[in-house]
Tab-separated table of C-alpha atoms in Angstrom:
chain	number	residue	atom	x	y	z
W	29	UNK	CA	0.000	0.000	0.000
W	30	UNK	CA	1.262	3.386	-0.802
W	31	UNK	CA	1.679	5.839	2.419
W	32	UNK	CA	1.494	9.017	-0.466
W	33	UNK	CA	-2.171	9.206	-0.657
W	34	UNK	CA	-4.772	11.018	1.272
W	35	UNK	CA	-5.902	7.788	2.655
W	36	UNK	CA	-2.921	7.657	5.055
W	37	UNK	CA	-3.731	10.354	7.610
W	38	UNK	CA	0.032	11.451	8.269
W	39	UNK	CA	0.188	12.199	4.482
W	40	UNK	CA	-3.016	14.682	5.104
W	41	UNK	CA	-1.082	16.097	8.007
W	42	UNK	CA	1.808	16.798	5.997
W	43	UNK	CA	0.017	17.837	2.469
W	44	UNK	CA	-1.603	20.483	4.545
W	45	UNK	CA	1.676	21.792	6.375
W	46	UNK	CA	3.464	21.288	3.464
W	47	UNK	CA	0.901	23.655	1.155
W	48	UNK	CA	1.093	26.345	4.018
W	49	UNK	CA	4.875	26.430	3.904
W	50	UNK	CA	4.604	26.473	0.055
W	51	UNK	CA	2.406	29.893	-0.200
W	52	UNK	CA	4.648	31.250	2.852
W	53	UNK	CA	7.338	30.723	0.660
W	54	UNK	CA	6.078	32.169	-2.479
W	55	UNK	CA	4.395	35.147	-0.705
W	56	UNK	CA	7.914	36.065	-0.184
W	57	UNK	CA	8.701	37.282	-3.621
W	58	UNK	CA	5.321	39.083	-3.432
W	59	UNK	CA	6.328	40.975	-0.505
W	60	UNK	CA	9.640	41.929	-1.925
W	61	UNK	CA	7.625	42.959	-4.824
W	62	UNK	CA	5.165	45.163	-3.014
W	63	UNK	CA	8.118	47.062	-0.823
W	64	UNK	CA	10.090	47.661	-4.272
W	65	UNK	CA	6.891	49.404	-5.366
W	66	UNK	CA	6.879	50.818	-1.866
W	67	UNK	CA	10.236	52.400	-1.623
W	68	UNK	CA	10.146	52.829	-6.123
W	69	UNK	CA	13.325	51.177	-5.881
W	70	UNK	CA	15.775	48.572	-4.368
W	71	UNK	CA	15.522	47.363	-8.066
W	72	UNK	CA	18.367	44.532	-9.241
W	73	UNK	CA	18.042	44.512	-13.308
W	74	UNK	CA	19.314	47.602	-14.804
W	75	UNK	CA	16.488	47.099	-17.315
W	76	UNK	CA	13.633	47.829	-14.369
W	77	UNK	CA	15.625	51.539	-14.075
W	78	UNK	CA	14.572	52.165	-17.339
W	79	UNK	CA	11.278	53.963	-18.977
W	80	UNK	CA	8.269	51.569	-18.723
W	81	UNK	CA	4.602	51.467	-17.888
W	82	UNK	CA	5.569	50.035	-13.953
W	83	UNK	CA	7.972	52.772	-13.780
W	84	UNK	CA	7.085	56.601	-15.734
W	85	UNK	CA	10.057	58.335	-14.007
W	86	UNK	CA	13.265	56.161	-13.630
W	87	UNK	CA	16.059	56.906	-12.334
W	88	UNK	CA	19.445	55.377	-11.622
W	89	UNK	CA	19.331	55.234	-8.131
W	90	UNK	CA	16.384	53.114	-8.152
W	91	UNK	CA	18.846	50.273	-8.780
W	92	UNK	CA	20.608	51.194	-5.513
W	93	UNK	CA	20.549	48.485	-2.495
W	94	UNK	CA	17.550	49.654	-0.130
W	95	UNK	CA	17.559	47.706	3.202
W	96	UNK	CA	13.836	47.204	3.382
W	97	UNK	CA	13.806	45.521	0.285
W	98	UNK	CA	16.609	43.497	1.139
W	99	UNK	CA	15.369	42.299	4.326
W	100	UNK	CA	12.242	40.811	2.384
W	101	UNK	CA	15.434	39.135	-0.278
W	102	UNK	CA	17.099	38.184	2.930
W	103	UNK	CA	13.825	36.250	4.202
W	104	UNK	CA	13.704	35.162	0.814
W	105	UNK	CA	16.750	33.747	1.190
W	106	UNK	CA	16.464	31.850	4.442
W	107	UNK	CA	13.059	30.163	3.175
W	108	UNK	CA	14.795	28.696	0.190
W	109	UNK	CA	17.381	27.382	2.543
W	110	UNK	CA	15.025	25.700	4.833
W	111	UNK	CA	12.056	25.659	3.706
W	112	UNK	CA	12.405	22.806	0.181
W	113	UNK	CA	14.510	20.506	2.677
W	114	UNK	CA	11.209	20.314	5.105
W	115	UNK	CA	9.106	19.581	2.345
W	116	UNK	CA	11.545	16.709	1.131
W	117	UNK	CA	12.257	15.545	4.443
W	118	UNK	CA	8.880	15.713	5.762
W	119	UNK	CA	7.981	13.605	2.179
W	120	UNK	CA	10.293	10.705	2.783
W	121	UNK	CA	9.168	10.665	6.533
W	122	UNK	CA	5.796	10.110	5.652
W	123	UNK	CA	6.950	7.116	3.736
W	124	UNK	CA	8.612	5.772	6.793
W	125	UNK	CA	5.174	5.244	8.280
W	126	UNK	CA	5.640	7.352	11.257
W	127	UNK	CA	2.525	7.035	14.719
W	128	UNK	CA	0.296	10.069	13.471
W	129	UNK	CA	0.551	11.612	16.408
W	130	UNK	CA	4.526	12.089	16.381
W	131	UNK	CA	3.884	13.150	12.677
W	132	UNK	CA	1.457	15.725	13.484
W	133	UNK	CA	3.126	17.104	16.419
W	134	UNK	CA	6.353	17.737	14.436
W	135	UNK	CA	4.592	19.204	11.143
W	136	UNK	CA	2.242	21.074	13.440
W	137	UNK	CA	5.663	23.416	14.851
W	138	UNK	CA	7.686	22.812	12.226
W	139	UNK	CA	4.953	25.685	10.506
W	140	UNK	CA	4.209	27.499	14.222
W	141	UNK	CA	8.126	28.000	14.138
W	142	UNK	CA	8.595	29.072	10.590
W	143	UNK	CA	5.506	31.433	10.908
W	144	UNK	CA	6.809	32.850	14.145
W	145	UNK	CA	10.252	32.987	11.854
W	146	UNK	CA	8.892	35.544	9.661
W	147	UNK	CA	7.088	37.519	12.026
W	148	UNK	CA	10.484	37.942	13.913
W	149	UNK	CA	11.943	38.713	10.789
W	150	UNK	CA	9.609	40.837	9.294
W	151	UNK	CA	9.642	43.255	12.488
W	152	UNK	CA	13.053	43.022	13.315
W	153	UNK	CA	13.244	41.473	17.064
W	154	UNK	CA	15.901	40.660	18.461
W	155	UNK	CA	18.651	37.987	16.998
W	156	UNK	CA	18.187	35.541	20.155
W	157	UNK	CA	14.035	35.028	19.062
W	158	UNK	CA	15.236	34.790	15.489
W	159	UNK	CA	17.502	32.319	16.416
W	160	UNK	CA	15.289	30.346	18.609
W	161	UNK	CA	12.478	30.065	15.426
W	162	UNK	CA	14.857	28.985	13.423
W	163	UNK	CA	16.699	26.709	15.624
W	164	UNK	CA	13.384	24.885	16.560
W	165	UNK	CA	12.977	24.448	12.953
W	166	UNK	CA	16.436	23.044	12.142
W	167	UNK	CA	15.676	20.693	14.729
W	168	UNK	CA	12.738	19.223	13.526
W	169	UNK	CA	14.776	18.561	10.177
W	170	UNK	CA	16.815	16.753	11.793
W	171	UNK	CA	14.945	14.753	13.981
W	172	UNK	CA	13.222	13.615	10.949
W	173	UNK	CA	16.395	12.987	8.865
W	174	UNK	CA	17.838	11.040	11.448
W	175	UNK	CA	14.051	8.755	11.759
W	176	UNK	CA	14.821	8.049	8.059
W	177	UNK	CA	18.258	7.009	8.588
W	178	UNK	CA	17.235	4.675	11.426
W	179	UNK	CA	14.021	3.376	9.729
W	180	UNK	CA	16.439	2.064	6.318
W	181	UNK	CA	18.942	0.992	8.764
W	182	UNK	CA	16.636	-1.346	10.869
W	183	UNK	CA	14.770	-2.424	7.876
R	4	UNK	CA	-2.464	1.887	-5.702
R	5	UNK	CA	-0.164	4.428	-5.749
R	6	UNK	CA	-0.476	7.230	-8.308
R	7	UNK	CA	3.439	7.916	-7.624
R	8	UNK	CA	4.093	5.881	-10.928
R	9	UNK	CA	4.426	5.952	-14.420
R	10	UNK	CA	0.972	3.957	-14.975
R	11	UNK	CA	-0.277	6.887	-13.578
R	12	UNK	CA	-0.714	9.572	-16.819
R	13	UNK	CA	-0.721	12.494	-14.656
R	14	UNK	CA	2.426	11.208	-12.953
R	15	UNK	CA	4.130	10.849	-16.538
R	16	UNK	CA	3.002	14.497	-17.418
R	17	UNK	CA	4.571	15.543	-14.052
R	18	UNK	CA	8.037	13.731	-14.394
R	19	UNK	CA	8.528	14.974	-18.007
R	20	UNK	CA	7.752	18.546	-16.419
R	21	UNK	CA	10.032	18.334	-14.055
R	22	UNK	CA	12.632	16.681	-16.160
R	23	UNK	CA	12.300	20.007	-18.244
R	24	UNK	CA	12.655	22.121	-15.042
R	25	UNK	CA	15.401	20.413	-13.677
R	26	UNK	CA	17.707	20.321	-16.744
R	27	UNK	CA	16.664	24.161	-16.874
R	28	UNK	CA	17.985	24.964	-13.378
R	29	UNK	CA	21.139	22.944	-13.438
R	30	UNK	CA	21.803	24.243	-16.565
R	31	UNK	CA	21.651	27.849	-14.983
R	32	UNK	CA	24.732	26.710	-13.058
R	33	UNK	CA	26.395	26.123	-16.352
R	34	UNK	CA	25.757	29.244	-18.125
R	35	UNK	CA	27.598	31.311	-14.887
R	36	UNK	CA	30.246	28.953	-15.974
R	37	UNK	CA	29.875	29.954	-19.537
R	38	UNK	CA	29.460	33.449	-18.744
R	39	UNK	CA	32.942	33.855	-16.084
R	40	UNK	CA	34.767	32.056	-19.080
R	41	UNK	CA	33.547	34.535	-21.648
R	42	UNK	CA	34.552	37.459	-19.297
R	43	UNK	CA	37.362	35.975	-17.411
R	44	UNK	CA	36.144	37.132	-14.141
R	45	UNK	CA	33.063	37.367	-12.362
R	46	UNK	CA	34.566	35.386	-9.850
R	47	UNK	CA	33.565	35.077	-6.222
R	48	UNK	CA	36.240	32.911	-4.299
R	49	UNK	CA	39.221	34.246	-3.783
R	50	UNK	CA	40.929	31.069	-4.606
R	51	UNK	CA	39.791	31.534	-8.459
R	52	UNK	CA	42.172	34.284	-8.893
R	53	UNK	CA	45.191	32.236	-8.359
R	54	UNK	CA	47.320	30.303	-11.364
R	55	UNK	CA	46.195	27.459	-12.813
R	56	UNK	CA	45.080	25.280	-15.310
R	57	UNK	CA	41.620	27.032	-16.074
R	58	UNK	CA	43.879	30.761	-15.363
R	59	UNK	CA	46.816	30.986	-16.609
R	60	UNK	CA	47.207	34.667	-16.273
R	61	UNK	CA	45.280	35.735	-12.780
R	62	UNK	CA	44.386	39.155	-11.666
R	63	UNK	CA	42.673	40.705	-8.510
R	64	UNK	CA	40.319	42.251	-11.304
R	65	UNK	CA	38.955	38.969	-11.480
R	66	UNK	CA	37.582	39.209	-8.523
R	67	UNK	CA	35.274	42.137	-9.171
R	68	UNK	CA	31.278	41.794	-9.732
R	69	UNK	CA	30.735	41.199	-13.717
R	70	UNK	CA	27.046	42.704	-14.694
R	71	UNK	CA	26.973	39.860	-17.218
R	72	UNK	CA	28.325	37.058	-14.935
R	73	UNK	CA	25.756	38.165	-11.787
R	74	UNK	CA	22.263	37.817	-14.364
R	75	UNK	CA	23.020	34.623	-14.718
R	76	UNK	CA	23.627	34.393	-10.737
R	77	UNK	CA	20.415	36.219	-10.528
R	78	UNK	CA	18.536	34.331	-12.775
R	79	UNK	CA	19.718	31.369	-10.821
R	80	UNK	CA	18.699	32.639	-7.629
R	81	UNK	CA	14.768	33.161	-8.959
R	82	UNK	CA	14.873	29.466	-10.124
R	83	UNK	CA	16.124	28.642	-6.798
R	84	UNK	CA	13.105	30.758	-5.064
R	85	UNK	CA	10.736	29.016	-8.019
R	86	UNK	CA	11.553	25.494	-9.517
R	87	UNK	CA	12.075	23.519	-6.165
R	88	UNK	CA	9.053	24.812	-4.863
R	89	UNK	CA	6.986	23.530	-7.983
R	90	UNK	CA	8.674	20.342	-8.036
R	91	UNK	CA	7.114	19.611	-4.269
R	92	UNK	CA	3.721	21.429	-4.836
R	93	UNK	CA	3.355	19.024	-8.537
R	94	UNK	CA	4.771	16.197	-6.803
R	95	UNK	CA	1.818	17.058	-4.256
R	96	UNK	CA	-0.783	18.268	-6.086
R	97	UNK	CA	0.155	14.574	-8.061
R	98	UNK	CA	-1.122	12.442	-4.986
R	99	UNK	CA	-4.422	14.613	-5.217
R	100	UNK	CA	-5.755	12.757	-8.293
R	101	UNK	CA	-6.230	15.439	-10.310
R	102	UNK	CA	-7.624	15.347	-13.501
R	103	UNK	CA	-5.496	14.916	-16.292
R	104	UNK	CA	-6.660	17.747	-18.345
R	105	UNK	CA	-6.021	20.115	-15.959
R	106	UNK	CA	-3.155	18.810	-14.620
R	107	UNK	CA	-1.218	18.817	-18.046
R	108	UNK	CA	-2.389	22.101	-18.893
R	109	UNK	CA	-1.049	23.123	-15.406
R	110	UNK	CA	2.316	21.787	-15.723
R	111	UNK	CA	2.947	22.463	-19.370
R	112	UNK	CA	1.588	26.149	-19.016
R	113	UNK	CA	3.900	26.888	-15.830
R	114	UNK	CA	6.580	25.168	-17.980
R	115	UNK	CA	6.641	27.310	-20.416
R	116	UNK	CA	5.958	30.213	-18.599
R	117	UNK	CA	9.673	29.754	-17.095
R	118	UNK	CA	11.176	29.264	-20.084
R	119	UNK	CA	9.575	32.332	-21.399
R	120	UNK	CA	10.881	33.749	-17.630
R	121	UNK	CA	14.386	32.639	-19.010
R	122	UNK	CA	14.510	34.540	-22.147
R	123	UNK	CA	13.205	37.379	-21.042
R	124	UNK	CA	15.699	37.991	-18.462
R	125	UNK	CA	18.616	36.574	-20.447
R	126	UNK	CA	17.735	39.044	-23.170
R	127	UNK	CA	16.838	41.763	-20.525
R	128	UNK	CA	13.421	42.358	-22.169
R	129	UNK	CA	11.402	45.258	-19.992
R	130	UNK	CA	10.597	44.345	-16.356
R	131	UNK	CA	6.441	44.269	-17.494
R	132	UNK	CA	7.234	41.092	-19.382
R	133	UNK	CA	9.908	39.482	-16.784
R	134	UNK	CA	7.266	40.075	-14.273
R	135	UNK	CA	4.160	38.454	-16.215
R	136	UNK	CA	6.302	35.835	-17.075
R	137	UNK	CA	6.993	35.442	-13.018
R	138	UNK	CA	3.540	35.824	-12.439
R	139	UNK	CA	2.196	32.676	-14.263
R	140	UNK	CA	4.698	30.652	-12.525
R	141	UNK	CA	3.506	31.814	-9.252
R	142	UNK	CA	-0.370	31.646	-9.858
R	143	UNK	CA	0.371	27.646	-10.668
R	144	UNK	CA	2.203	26.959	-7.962
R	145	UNK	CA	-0.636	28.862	-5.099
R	146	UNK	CA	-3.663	27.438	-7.510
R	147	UNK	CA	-1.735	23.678	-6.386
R	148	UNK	CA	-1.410	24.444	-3.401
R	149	UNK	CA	-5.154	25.761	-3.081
R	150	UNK	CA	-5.977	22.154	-4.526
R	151	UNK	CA	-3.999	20.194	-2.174
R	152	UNK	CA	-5.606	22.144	0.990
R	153	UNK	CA	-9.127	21.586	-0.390
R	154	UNK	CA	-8.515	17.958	-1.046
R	155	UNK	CA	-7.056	17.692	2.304
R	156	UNK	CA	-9.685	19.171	4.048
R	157	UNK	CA	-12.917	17.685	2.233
R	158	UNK	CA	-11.313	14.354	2.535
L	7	UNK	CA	2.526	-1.632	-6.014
L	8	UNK	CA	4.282	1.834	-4.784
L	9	UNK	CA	7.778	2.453	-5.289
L	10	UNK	CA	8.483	4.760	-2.575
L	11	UNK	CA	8.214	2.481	0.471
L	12	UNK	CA	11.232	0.651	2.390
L	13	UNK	CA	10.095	-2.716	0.979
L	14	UNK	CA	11.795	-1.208	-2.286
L	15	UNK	CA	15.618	-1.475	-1.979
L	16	UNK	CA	16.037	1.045	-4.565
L	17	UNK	CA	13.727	3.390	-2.416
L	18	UNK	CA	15.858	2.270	1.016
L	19	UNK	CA	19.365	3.994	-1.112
L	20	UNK	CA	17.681	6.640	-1.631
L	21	UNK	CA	16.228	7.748	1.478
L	22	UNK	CA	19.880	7.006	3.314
L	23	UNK	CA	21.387	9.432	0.685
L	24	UNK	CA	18.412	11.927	1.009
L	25	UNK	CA	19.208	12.042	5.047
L	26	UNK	CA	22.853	12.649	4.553
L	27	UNK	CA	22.466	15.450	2.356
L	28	UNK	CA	19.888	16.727	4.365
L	29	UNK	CA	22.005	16.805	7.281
L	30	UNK	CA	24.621	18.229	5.309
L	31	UNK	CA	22.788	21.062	4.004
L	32	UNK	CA	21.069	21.792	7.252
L	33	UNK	CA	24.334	21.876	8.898
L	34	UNK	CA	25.972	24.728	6.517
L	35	UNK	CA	23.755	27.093	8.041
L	36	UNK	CA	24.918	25.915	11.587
L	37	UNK	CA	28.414	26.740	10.442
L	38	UNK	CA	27.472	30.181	9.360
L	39	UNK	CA	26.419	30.458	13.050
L	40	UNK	CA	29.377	29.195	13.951
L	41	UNK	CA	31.545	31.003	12.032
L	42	UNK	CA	30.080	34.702	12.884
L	43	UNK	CA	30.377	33.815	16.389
L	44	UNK	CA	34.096	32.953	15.878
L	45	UNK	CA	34.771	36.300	14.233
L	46	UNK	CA	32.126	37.941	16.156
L	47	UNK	CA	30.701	39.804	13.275
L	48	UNK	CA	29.632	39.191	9.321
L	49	UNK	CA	26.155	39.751	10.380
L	50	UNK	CA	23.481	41.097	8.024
L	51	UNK	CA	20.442	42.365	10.251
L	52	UNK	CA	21.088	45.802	11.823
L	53	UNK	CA	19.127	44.361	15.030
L	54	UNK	CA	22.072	41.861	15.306
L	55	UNK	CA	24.663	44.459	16.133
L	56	UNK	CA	22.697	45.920	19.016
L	57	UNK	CA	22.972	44.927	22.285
L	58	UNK	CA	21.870	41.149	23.895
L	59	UNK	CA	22.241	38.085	25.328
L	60	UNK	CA	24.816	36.803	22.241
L	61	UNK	CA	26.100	40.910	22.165
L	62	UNK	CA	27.226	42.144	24.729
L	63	UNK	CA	29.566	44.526	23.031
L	64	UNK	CA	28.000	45.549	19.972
L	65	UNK	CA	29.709	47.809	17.290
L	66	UNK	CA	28.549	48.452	13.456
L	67	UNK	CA	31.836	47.080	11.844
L	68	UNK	CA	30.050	43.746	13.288
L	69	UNK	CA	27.649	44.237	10.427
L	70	UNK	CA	30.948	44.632	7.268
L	71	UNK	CA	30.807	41.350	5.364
L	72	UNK	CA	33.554	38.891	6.196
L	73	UNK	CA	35.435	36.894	4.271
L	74	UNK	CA	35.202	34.139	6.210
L	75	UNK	CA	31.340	33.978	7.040
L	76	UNK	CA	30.871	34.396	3.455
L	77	UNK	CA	32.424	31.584	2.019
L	78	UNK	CA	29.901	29.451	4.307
L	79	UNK	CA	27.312	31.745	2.722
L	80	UNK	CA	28.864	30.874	-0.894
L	81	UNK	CA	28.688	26.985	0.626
L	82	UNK	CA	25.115	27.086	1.621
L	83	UNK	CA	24.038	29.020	-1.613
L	84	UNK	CA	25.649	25.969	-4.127
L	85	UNK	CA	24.002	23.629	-1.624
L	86	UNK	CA	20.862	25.638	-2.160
L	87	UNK	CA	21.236	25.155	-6.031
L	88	UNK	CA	22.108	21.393	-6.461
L	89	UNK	CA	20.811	19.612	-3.298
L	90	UNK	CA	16.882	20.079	-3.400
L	91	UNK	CA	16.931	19.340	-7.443
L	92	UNK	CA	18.854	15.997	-6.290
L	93	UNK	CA	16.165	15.264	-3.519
L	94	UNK	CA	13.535	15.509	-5.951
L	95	UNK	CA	15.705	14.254	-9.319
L	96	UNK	CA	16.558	11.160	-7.090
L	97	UNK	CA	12.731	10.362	-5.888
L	98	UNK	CA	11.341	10.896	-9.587
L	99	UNK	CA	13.882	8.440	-10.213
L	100	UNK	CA	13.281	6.269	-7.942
L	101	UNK	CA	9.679	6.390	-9.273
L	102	UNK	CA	11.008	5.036	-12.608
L	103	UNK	CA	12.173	1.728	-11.163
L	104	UNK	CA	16.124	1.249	-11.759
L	105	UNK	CA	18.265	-1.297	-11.476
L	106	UNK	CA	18.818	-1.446	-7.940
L	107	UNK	CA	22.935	-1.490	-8.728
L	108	UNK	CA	22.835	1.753	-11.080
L	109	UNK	CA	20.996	3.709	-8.525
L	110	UNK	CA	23.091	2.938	-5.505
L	111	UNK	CA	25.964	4.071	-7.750
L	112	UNK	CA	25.029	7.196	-8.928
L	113	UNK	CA	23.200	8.042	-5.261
L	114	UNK	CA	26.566	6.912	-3.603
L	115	UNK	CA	28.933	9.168	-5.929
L	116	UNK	CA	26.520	12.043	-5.809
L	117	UNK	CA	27.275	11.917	-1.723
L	118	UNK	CA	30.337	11.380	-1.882
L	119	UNK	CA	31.049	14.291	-4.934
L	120	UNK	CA	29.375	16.384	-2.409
L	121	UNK	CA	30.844	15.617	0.165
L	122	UNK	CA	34.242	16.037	-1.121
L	123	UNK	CA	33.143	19.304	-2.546
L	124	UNK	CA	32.235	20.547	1.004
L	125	UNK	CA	35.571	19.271	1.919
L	126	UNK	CA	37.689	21.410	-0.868
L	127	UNK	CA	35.362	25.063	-0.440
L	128	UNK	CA	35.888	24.659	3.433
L	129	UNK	CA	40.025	24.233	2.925
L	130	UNK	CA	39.841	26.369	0.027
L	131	UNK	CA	41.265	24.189	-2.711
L	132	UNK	CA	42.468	25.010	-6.425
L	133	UNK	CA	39.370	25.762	-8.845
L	134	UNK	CA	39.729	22.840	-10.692
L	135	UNK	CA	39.239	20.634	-8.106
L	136	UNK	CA	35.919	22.321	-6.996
L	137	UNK	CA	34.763	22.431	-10.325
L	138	UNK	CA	35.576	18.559	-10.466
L	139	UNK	CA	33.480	17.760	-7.816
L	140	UNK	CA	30.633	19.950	-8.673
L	141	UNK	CA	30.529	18.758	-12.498
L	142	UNK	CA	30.250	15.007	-11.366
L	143	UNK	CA	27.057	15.738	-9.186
L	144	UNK	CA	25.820	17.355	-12.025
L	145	UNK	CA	26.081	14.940	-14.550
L	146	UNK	CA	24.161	12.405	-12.215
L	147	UNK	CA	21.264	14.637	-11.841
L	148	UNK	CA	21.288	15.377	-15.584
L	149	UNK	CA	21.819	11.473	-15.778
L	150	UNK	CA	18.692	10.700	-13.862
L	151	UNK	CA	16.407	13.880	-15.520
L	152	UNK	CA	17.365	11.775	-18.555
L	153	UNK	CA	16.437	8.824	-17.111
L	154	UNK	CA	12.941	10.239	-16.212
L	155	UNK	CA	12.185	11.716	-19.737
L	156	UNK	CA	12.967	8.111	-21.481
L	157	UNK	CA	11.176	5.860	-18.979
L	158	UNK	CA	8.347	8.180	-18.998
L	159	UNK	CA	8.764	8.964	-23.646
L	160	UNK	CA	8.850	4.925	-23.787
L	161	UNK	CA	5.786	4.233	-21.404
């Protein structure tokens, strides 16, 4: 029987964290988006400093780094170091046939963590709580890593 | 029965998808190559201004940001933010049953719309069409992720 | 029957190689850590050179990039761009039913060609070298794309 269907419960659990984590992670470029508009600059690609209907009066210093842009590109940056290897991990997990409950616990703050992540982020708190949200995260990767390790090894 | 295999049709549309996707991103890695070749610099570690058998004839200069060398890291970067993420949310969206019809047009629509992505930013076409092209890409991916959290939760 | 189970020995190499590459990209970001706390700076958030529990002697030159952070940063970014498009590569693969001995052999290189690539950025070997190591991982995930396309062309 296959464990990657919606029949298996821990599967459910971990489609649904899994999609959450996806449109966190592709809100992302959205919100870089919307603080380039904000700021009318922070731009990368010479050709966005140029004449266009986004942008009737450009200007070379548009293409200048602008911190509030680049913490959204620094957020950015951290989600597409963590957040693929959850979904991955989590994936091959599921197929390890893990007791529901462990599985949900573990998805369940796996997302509280990464959500309170980018809160943290977002309005600039203090290192030691960003830390901690990502730590509890990194954690969780691991933990499941290392059930996927000992699950082929006792096979 | 699994629908993680090839008698699965929407499975086959997936893999050949992602196939596509994944030759494009790892092939993003070779065009940098291409590109620090071409320019003989662009480089990043220090170590790749040093003599040897790929440079003969090192200089600090080497060392310094290259326009035409950093696209190409740039473009890499957005496939980084983009192609993993639709790799999980088809693999996903794959285990939801969807119908065939609409899963095809998905994944062969969001395919091209990052190949499109590709030449538009290789060729440094205007920002309006880099973004639409970015746009597609990112309305698949949420619409997937949408489906998976509906079939989820009227299981 | 479904591929992606530990019944399936093919499935069993691939989930051990999944976890150590997991683990190994996890862990670049723990030497970043690591590494900013050794040179106590080559931070990036401006709340991270204020005063705290892991600052108490803030100063903004703790915020100028550092050479040696960075490189972990360079680290972390190729991991970022080759090991989720093997995680997924290798389970699409994996999906296409191999011979159990071809798969443990390109699955067992690609660890150990990144592996041996962590080893040479971290000592900061020749170029050559690094690009050695980095061209054979990508060959096997072109290898097993190309793999994917003709199992799922010939269906």
């Amino acid at each position: 029987m296959s464990l990657l269907t919606l029949d298996n419960p821990v599967f459910r659990y971990f489609a649904f964290a899994a999609a959450i984590m996806i449109v966190k992670m592709m809100s992302q470029g959205w919100i870089t988006v919307y603080r380039m508009i904000k700021v009318n600059g922070g731009f990368r690609y010479p050709e966005d400093a140029q004449q266009g209907l986004a942008n009737p009066h450009p200007s070379p210093a548009q293409l200048l780094p602008n911190e509030y842009v680049e913490r959204s590109r620094r957020m950015h940056e951290n989600d597409v170091e963590n957040i693929p290897l959850f979904l991955v991990t989590g994936l091959l997990y599921v197929c390890t046939a893990p007791a529901a409950i462990t599985a949900a616990a573990l998805f369940s703050t796996y997302v509280l963590s990464r959500l309170a992540h980018f809160y943290v982020v977002l309005t600039a708190r203090s290192h030691e709580l960003r830390a901690t949200c990502w730590t509890i995260g990194s954690v969780i990767t691991y933990f499941m890593a290392g059930a996927i390790v000992w699950n082929v090894l006792k096979y």
